[in-house]
Amino acid sequence: MSETTTLRFEPVRLTSADFGGMNCLPDIYDNASLHSRVQCSSRITEQDRETFDALRIHTVLPYQMQSLYDRSRREKTFTAAVLENEALKATFLPQLGGRLWSLFDKREQRELLFVNDVLQPCNLALRNAWFAGGVEWNCGVRGHALLTCSPLFTRQAVNEKGDPLLIMYEYERVTRVTYKICATLQQDALLLKMTIENTEDRDKWTYWWSNIAAPENPKTRVIVPATETFYCGYREGVHVLDSGPYPHTDQLRIDDLSYPARYDQTWDMFFKIPEQEHKWIAAVEEDGRGLLQYSDNTLIGRKLFAWGAHPGGRNWNHWLSDAGQPYIEIQAGLAPTQQHVVRLGANEKIGWMEGYCAVSGDPHALYSPQYSDAVREIGGMAGDRIARLDESLFRPKDIPAPVLEGSGWGALEGMLRGSCVSEECDFPQSSIGGEQKEWYALLVQGRLPEHAPCEPILSYEAGEEWISRIAETMTGTWYEHYHLGVMHYAAKAIQEAEVHFEASLAAEENPWALRNLARIEKNIRNDRKKAAEYMARAYRMKPDYLPLAVEYAASLIDSGQNREMIALYDSLAPAFKAQGRLQLLLAAALTREGELDRAKAILTPELCIPDIKEGEYSVSHIWVELYTRIMAEEENVPADSLSPAQVQARYPVPQALDFRQDL
């Protein structure tokens, strides 16, 4: 082993909220909860839009949602993987998606990334829970990754030079691929090789973005070898995509787009790096120092994300951390934008190398009004480093030694197929545990075990192979029909799903099938009253399960049963009454029933809704609705005569309640 580079695994104490367990209610929502609609300007061509809709999923099944976290923090211990040499210290969190949590420049004694002061889950990822900071690895489906808050298999090895290798990997269950992250230090750079592997006999679409959080200061500048970009702005439920020059444009209200602190709202910039140019992106500060990310030509995409300096953007910075330090994300992906995906052939792999290091240049060049001066200052350094990328650095000399285990889903899928899901990564049967035990029993014993109707569901599976396995030995239990219903829903066979949920109820009344029928009534038929009736039955069977209580309350609001919602809230246990989401729903019901003082007492800056979703404007809408009624009484005018702008001019939404991403 190298004398100058070490890999060690050690406990690290971090201030963290409780991530909670899994929400056992399957992801049967409307598609808008996963993918915002894209509104393209006339400058977006048909060629630009190619593959936009190729990997838009309607559910995250078979995964369960990670939505049961809170905002009470305490010191928690995690296992860190630390690569260190004389120049750098790279700290990874394998139990949390393999996040590169810190990259510390030992020579300059400074952190290169934005390192959050807390691990605070918030509702930004495909499965809900996500936390800000470090470098996140997003594989599979568009969005913050399905495994971003889940453990990865972790192995250690040495390469042929004797340098330590950190290897992390997992099986991704929606796209049914394996992805692997291999990391090492070489002098003053952290180098990684990524691999996405498809061992099925069919082509599929795939996705990757490395999401790098960096501090945002008033003069932070983002430099990239591009003079054109896709602009992506945010509206409620809509991404607005346009195209134009970078960094100077008259299309937006920003004089220089390379300074993210000047952004007036939340923006994405997807840079159009010319094919012949090296692929890199840098974030620098006014002293000329900063962070450089670079890669080979497989990783063609680069992006800048900024929350923006408007009230909603600044509130998101505070919501995601304690200190409220503004941060930006510079990102690198396989495709031009995050609307695009790439094809992964049958039994093929995609692999690439990328690097992270400190960068230092002449501040006069980096902050020159001529943007090309800044690009030249960084470009030479980036090109030299790209030329030194060497795939042989990532070849293990021996079989990697196990350190930490991931999930048992890869091993279970291997049992189902009769062959391993990866040629490169080991998924031992010993990894099969509690979440997989019922499915393991189905494979080994030929049928699903019995399950008490009011006990939460342990886990889900999806795919035609699993449908066939249940059907082969089916005896007609509520549990068999229930899982067949979920599997058919995952396969977009909604009518068959409904048949099985109804058969599940006929076999034995259970709250889970009732709830799923409620979702179908609301999402497919828009029968909100029928949905509320199903939810009432489900809640009566399982009143101690918080996600059911929240969905029941929401169904009462959706169906206009505001008095019933108020009565429900008043009947809840104190622990449920303290939940911010239920308090928000109560404020809406009270407003619509004219109990304005009671609603006003709820809708204060102290209201805390842990699962408020990125892109969700509900708090602002209810605020405006409440204060429209209040202002109408004050002015003695009809409420519908007042515009939202008039109301907010007198009663602006408090910043602590403002999660809007536009102006």
Coordinates of N, CA and C in Angstrom, one line a residue, residues 223-362:
I223 N -17.4 29.2 -13.7 CA -16.7 29.3 -15.0 C -16.8 27.9 -15.7
V224 N -17.1 27.9 -16.9 CA -17.3 26.7 -17.7 C -17.0 27.0 -19.2
P225 N -16.4 26.1 -19.9 CA -16.1 26.4 -21.3 C -17.2 26.4 -22.3
A226 N -18.2 27.3 -22.1 CA -19.4 27.4 -22.9 C -19.8 28.8 -23.0
T227 N -20.4 29.2 -24.1 CA -20.9 30.5 -24.3 C -22.4 30.5 -24.6
E228 N -23.0 29.3 -24.5 CA -24.5 29.1 -24.7 C -25.0 28.2 -23.6
T229 N -26.2 28.4 -23.2 CA -26.8 27.5 -22.2 C -28.3 27.4 -22.4
F230 N -28.8 26.3 -21.8 CA -30.3 26.2 -21.6 C -30.6 26.8 -20.3
Y231 N -31.5 27.8 -20.2 CA -32.0 28.4 -19.0 C -33.2 27.6 -18.5
C232 N -33.3 27.2 -17.3 CA -34.4 26.5 -16.8 C -34.9 27.2 -15.5
G233 N -36.1 27.9 -15.7 CA -36.7 28.6 -14.5 C -37.8 27.8 -13.9
Y234 N -38.2 28.2 -12.8 CA -39.2 27.4 -12.0 C -40.5 28.2 -11.8
R235 N -41.6 27.6 -12.1 CA -42.9 28.1 -11.8 C -43.7 27.0 -11.1
E236 N -44.8 27.2 -10.5 CA -45.5 26.2 -9.8 C -45.9 25.1 -10.7
G237 N -45.3 23.9 -10.5 CA -45.6 22.7 -11.3 C -45.1 22.7 -12.7
V238 N -44.2 23.7 -13.1 CA -43.7 23.8 -14.4 C -42.2 24.2 -14.4
H239 N -41.5 23.6 -15.2 CA -40.1 24.0 -15.5 C -40.1 24.7 -16.9
V240 N -39.7 26.0 -16.9 CA -39.7 26.8 -18.1 C -38.3 26.8 -18.7
L241 N -38.2 26.1 -19.9 CA -36.9 25.9 -20.6 C -36.7 26.9 -21.7
D242 N -35.6 27.5 -21.8 CA -35.2 28.4 -22.8 C -33.8 28.2 -23.2
S243 N -33.3 28.9 -24.2 CA -31.9 28.8 -24.6 C -31.4 30.1 -25.0
G244 N -30.1 30.3 -24.7 CA -29.5 31.6 -25.1 C -28.0 31.7 -24.7
P245 N -27.4 32.9 -24.8 CA -26.0 33.1 -24.5 C -25.7 33.0 -23.0
Y246 N -24.4 32.8 -22.7 CA -23.9 32.7 -21.4 C -22.5 33.4 -21.4
P247 N -22.1 34.3 -20.5 CA -22.9 34.7 -19.3 C -23.8 35.9 -19.5
H248 N -23.6 36.6 -20.6 CA -24.3 37.9 -20.8 C -25.5 37.6 -21.7
T249 N -26.7 38.1 -21.3 CA -27.9 37.9 -22.1 C -28.9 39.0 -21.8
D250 N -29.7 39.3 -22.8 CA -30.8 40.3 -22.5 C -32.1 39.5 -22.3
Q251 N -32.1 38.2 -22.3 CA -33.3 37.4 -22.1 C -33.7 37.3 -20.7
L252 N -32.8 37.5 -19.7 CA -33.1 37.4 -18.3 C -32.8 38.8 -17.6
R253 N -33.3 38.9 -16.4 CA -33.1 40.2 -15.6 C -31.8 40.1 -14.8
I254 N -30.7 39.5 -15.4 CA -29.5 39.3 -14.6 C -28.3 39.7 -15.5
D255 N -27.5 40.6 -15.0 CA -26.5 41.2 -15.9 C -25.4 40.3 -16.3
D256 N -25.0 39.3 -15.4 CA -23.9 38.4 -15.7 C -24.3 37.1 -15.0
L257 N -24.6 36.1 -15.8 CA -25.1 34.8 -15.2 C -24.0 34.0 -14.5
S258 N -22.8 34.4 -14.7 CA -21.7 33.6 -14.0 C -21.6 33.9 -12.5
Y259 N -22.4 34.9 -12.0 CA -22.4 35.2 -10.6 C -23.7 34.8 -10.0
P260 N -23.8 33.6 -9.4 CA -25.1 33.1 -9.0 C -25.8 33.9 -7.9
A261 N -25.0 34.7 -7.1 CA -25.6 35.5 -6.0 C -26.5 36.6 -6.6
R262 N -26.4 36.8 -7.9 CA -27.2 37.9 -8.5 C -28.6 37.3 -9.0
Y263 N -28.8 36.0 -8.9 CA -30.0 35.4 -9.5 C -31.2 35.9 -8.7
D264 N -32.2 36.3 -9.5 CA -33.4 36.9 -8.8 C -34.5 35.9 -8.5
Q265 N -34.3 34.6 -8.9 CA -35.1 33.5 -8.5 C -34.3 32.2 -8.7
T266 N -35.0 31.1 -8.5 CA -34.3 29.8 -8.6 C -34.1 29.5 -10.1
W267 N -32.8 29.2 -10.5 CA -32.5 29.0 -11.9 C -31.6 27.7 -12.0
D268 N -31.7 27.0 -13.1 CA -30.8 26.0 -13.6 C -30.2 26.6 -14.8
M269 N -28.9 26.4 -15.0 CA -28.2 26.7 -16.2 C -27.5 25.4 -16.7
F270 N -27.9 24.9 -17.9 CA -27.4 23.7 -18.5 C -26.5 24.1 -19.6
F271 N -25.2 24.0 -19.5 CA -24.2 24.6 -20.4 C -24.0 23.7 -21.6
K272 N -24.0 24.4 -22.8 CA -23.7 23.7 -24.0 C -22.2 23.8 -24.4
I273 N -21.5 22.8 -23.8 CA -20.0 22.8 -24.0 C -19.8 22.2 -25.4
P274 N -19.1 22.9 -26.2 CA -18.8 22.3 -27.6 C -18.1 21.0 -27.5
E275 N -18.4 20.1 -28.5 CA -17.9 18.8 -28.5 C -16.4 18.7 -28.4
Q276 N -15.7 19.6 -29.0 CA -14.3 19.6 -29.1 C -13.6 20.1 -27.8
E277 N -14.4 20.7 -26.9 CA -13.8 21.3 -25.7 C -13.7 20.3 -24.6
H278 N -12.7 20.5 -23.7 CA -12.7 19.6 -22.5 C -13.9 19.9 -21.6
K279 N -14.2 18.9 -20.8 CA -15.4 18.9 -20.0 C -15.1 19.2 -18.6
W280 N -15.4 20.4 -18.1 CA -15.1 20.8 -16.7 C -16.0 22.0 -16.3
I281 N -16.0 22.2 -15.0 CA -16.7 23.4 -14.4 C -16.0 23.8 -13.1
A282 N -16.0 25.1 -12.9 CA -15.3 25.5 -11.7 C -16.1 26.6 -11.0
A283 N -16.0 26.6 -9.6 CA -16.6 27.7 -8.8 C -15.5 28.4 -8.1
V284 N -15.3 29.7 -8.3 CA -14.1 30.4 -7.7 C -14.6 31.5 -6.9
E285 N -13.7 32.0 -6.0 CA -13.9 33.1 -5.1 C -13.0 34.3 -5.5
E286 N -13.2 35.4 -4.9 CA -12.5 36.6 -5.4 C -11.0 36.6 -5.1
D287 N -10.6 35.7 -4.2 CA -9.1 35.5 -4.0 C -8.5 34.6 -5.1
G288 N -9.3 34.1 -6.1 CA -8.8 33.3 -7.1 C -8.8 31.8 -6.8
R289 N -9.2 31.4 -5.6 CA -9.2 30.0 -5.3 C -10.6 29.4 -5.4
G290 N -10.7 28.1 -5.6 CA -12.0 27.5 -5.7 C -11.9 26.0 -5.9
L291 N -13.0 25.5 -6.5 CA -13.1 24.0 -6.8 C -13.3 23.8 -8.3
L292 N -12.5 22.8 -8.7 CA -12.6 22.4 -10.1 C -13.1 20.9 -10.2
Q293 N -14.1 20.7 -11.1 CA -14.5 19.4 -11.4 C -14.3 19.2 -12.9
Y294 N -13.8 18.0 -13.2 CA -13.4 17.7 -14.6 C -13.7 16.2 -14.9
S295 N -13.7 15.9 -16.2 CA -14.0 14.5 -16.5 C -13.6 14.2 -18.0
D296 N -13.7 12.9 -18.3 CA -13.5 12.6 -19.7 C -14.7 13.0 -20.5
N297 N -14.7 12.7 -21.8 CA -15.8 13.2 -22.7 C -17.1 12.4 -22.6
T298 N -17.1 11.3 -21.8 CA -18.4 10.6 -21.7 C -19.4 11.5 -20.9
L299 N -18.9 12.2 -19.9 CA -19.7 13.0 -19.0 C -19.8 14.4 -19.6
I300 N -20.7 14.5 -20.6 CA -20.7 15.7 -21.4 C -21.5 16.9 -20.8
G301 N -22.4 16.7 -19.8 CA -23.2 17.8 -19.3 C -22.6 18.5 -18.2
R302 N -22.9 19.8 -18.1 CA -22.5 20.6 -16.9 C -23.7 21.5 -16.6
K303 N -23.9 21.8 -15.3 CA -25.0 22.5 -14.8 C -24.7 23.4 -13.6
L304 N -25.3 24.6 -13.5 CA -25.3 25.4 -12.3 C -26.7 25.5 -11.8
F305 N -26.9 25.3 -10.5 CA -28.2 25.5 -9.9 C -28.0 26.5 -8.7
A306 N -28.9 27.5 -8.6 CA -28.9 28.4 -7.5 C -30.3 28.6 -7.0
W307 N -30.5 28.7 -5.7 CA -31.8 28.9 -5.1 C -32.3 30.3 -5.5
G308 N -31.4 31.3 -5.6 CA -31.7 32.7 -5.9 C -31.8 33.5 -4.6
A309 N -31.7 34.8 -4.8 CA -31.7 35.8 -3.7 C -33.1 36.3 -3.3
H310 N -34.2 35.7 -3.9 CA -35.5 36.1 -3.5 C -35.9 35.5 -2.2
P311 N -37.0 35.9 -1.6 CA -37.3 35.4 -0.2 C -37.5 33.8 -0.2
G312 N -38.1 33.3 -1.2 CA -38.3 31.8 -1.2 C -36.9 31.1 -1.3
G313 N -36.0 31.6 -2.2 CA -34.7 31.0 -2.3 C -33.9 31.0 -1.0
R314 N -33.9 32.2 -0.4 CA -33.2 32.3 0.9 C -33.8 31.5 2.0
N315 N -35.1 31.3 2.0 CA -35.8 30.5 3.0 C -35.4 29.0 2.8
W316 N -35.3 28.6 1.5 CA -34.8 27.2 1.3 C -33.4 27.0 1.9
N317 N -32.5 27.9 1.7 CA -31.2 27.8 2.3 C -31.3 27.6 3.8
H318 N -32.2 28.4 4.5 CA -32.3 28.2 5.9 C -33.0 26.9 6.3
W319 N -34.0 26.5 5.5 CA -34.7 25.3 5.7 C -33.8 24.0 5.7
L320 N -32.8 24.1 4.8 CA -32.0 22.9 4.5 C -30.8 22.8 5.5
S321 N -30.6 23.9 6.3 CA -29.4 23.9 7.2 C -29.8 24.8 8.4
D322 N -29.0 24.8 9.4 CA -29.2 25.6 10.6 C -28.7 27.0 10.3
A323 N -27.5 27.1 9.8 CA -26.8 28.4 9.6 C -27.4 29.2 8.5
G324 N -28.1 28.5 7.5 CA -28.7 29.2 6.4 C -27.7 29.7 5.4
Q325 N -26.5 29.1 5.4 CA -25.4 29.5 4.4 C -25.9 29.2 3.0
P326 N -25.9 30.3 2.2 CA -26.3 30.0 0.8 C -25.3 29.1 0.1
Y327 N -25.8 28.2 -0.8 CA -24.9 27.4 -1.5 C -25.4 27.2 -2.9
I328 N -24.6 26.8 -3.8 CA -24.9 26.5 -5.2 C -24.6 25.1 -5.5
E329 N -25.1 24.6 -6.6 CA -24.7 23.3 -7.0 C -24.1 23.4 -8.4
I330 N -22.8 22.9 -8.6 CA -22.3 22.7 -9.9 C -22.3 21.2 -10.2
Q331 N -22.8 20.8 -11.4 CA -23.2 19.4 -11.6 C -22.6 18.9 -12.9
A332 N -22.4 17.6 -13.0 CA -21.9 17.0 -14.2 C -22.7 15.8 -14.6
G333 N -23.2 15.7 -15.8 CA -24.1 14.6 -16.2 C -23.8 13.9 -17.5
L334 N -24.4 12.8 -17.8 CA -24.2 12.1 -19.0 C -24.9 12.7 -20.2
A335 N -25.9 13.6 -20.0 CA -26.7 14.2 -21.1 C -26.6 15.7 -21.0
P336 N -27.1 16.4 -22.0 CA -27.0 17.9 -22.0 C -27.8 18.5 -20.9
T337 N -29.0 18.0 -20.5 CA -29.8 18.6 -19.4 C -30.4 17.4 -18.6
Q338 N -31.0 17.8 -17.5 CA -31.7 16.7 -16.7 C -33.0 16.3 -17.2
Q339 N -33.5 16.9 -18.4 CA -34.6 16.4 -19.1 C -34.2 15.3 -20.0
H340 N -32.9 15.2 -20.3 CA -32.5 14.2 -21.3 C -32.0 12.9 -20.5
V341 N -32.0 11.8 -21.2 CA -31.4 10.5 -20.7 C -30.6 9.9 -21.8
V342 N -29.8 8.9 -21.5 CA -29.0 8.2 -22.5 C -29.4 6.7 -22.6
R343 N -29.1 6.1 -23.8 CA -29.4 4.7 -24.0 C -28.3 3.9 -23.4
L344 N -28.7 2.8 -22.8 CA -27.8 1.8 -22.2 C -28.2 0.5 -22.9
G345 N -27.3 -0.1 -23.7 CA -27.6 -1.2 -24.5 C -27.7 -2.5 -23.7
A346 N -28.4 -3.5 -24.2 CA -28.5 -4.8 -23.6 C -27.1 -5.4 -23.2
N347 N -27.0 -5.8 -22.0 CA -25.7 -6.4 -21.5 C -24.5 -5.5 -21.8
E348 N -24.7 -4.2 -21.6 CA -23.6 -3.2 -21.8 C -23.4 -2.4 -20.5
K349 N -22.3 -1.7 -20.6 CA -21.9 -0.8 -19.5 C -21.6 0.6 -20.0
I350 N -21.8 1.6 -19.2 CA -21.3 2.9 -19.4 C -20.3 3.2 -18.3
G351 N -19.2 3.7 -18.6 CA -18.2 4.1 -17.6 C -17.5 5.4 -18.0
W352 N -17.0 6.1 -17.0 CA -16.3 7.4 -17.2 C -15.5 7.7 -16.0
M353 N -14.5 8.6 -16.1 CA -13.7 9.1 -15.0 C -14.0 10.6 -14.8
E354 N -13.9 11.0 -13.5 CA -14.1 12.4 -13.2 C -13.1 12.7 -12.0
G355 N -12.8 14.0 -11.9 CA -11.8 14.4 -10.8 C -12.3 15.7 -10.2
Y356 N -11.8 15.8 -8.9 CA -12.2 17.0 -8.1 C -10.9 17.5 -7.4
C357 N -10.6 18.8 -7.5 CA -9.4 19.3 -6.9 C -9.6 20.8 -6.6
A358 N -8.7 21.4 -5.8 CA -8.6 22.8 -5.6 C -8.1 23.4 -6.9
V359 N -8.5 24.7 -7.1 CA -8.0 25.4 -8.3 C -7.6 26.8 -7.8
S360 N -6.6 27.3 -8.4 CA -6.1 28.7 -8.0 C -5.6 29.4 -9.2
G361 N -6.1 30.6 -9.4 CA -5.7 31.3 -10.6 C -5.6 32.8 -10.3
D362 N -5.2 33.6 -11.3 CA -5.1 35.0 -11.2 C -6.5 35.7 -11.1

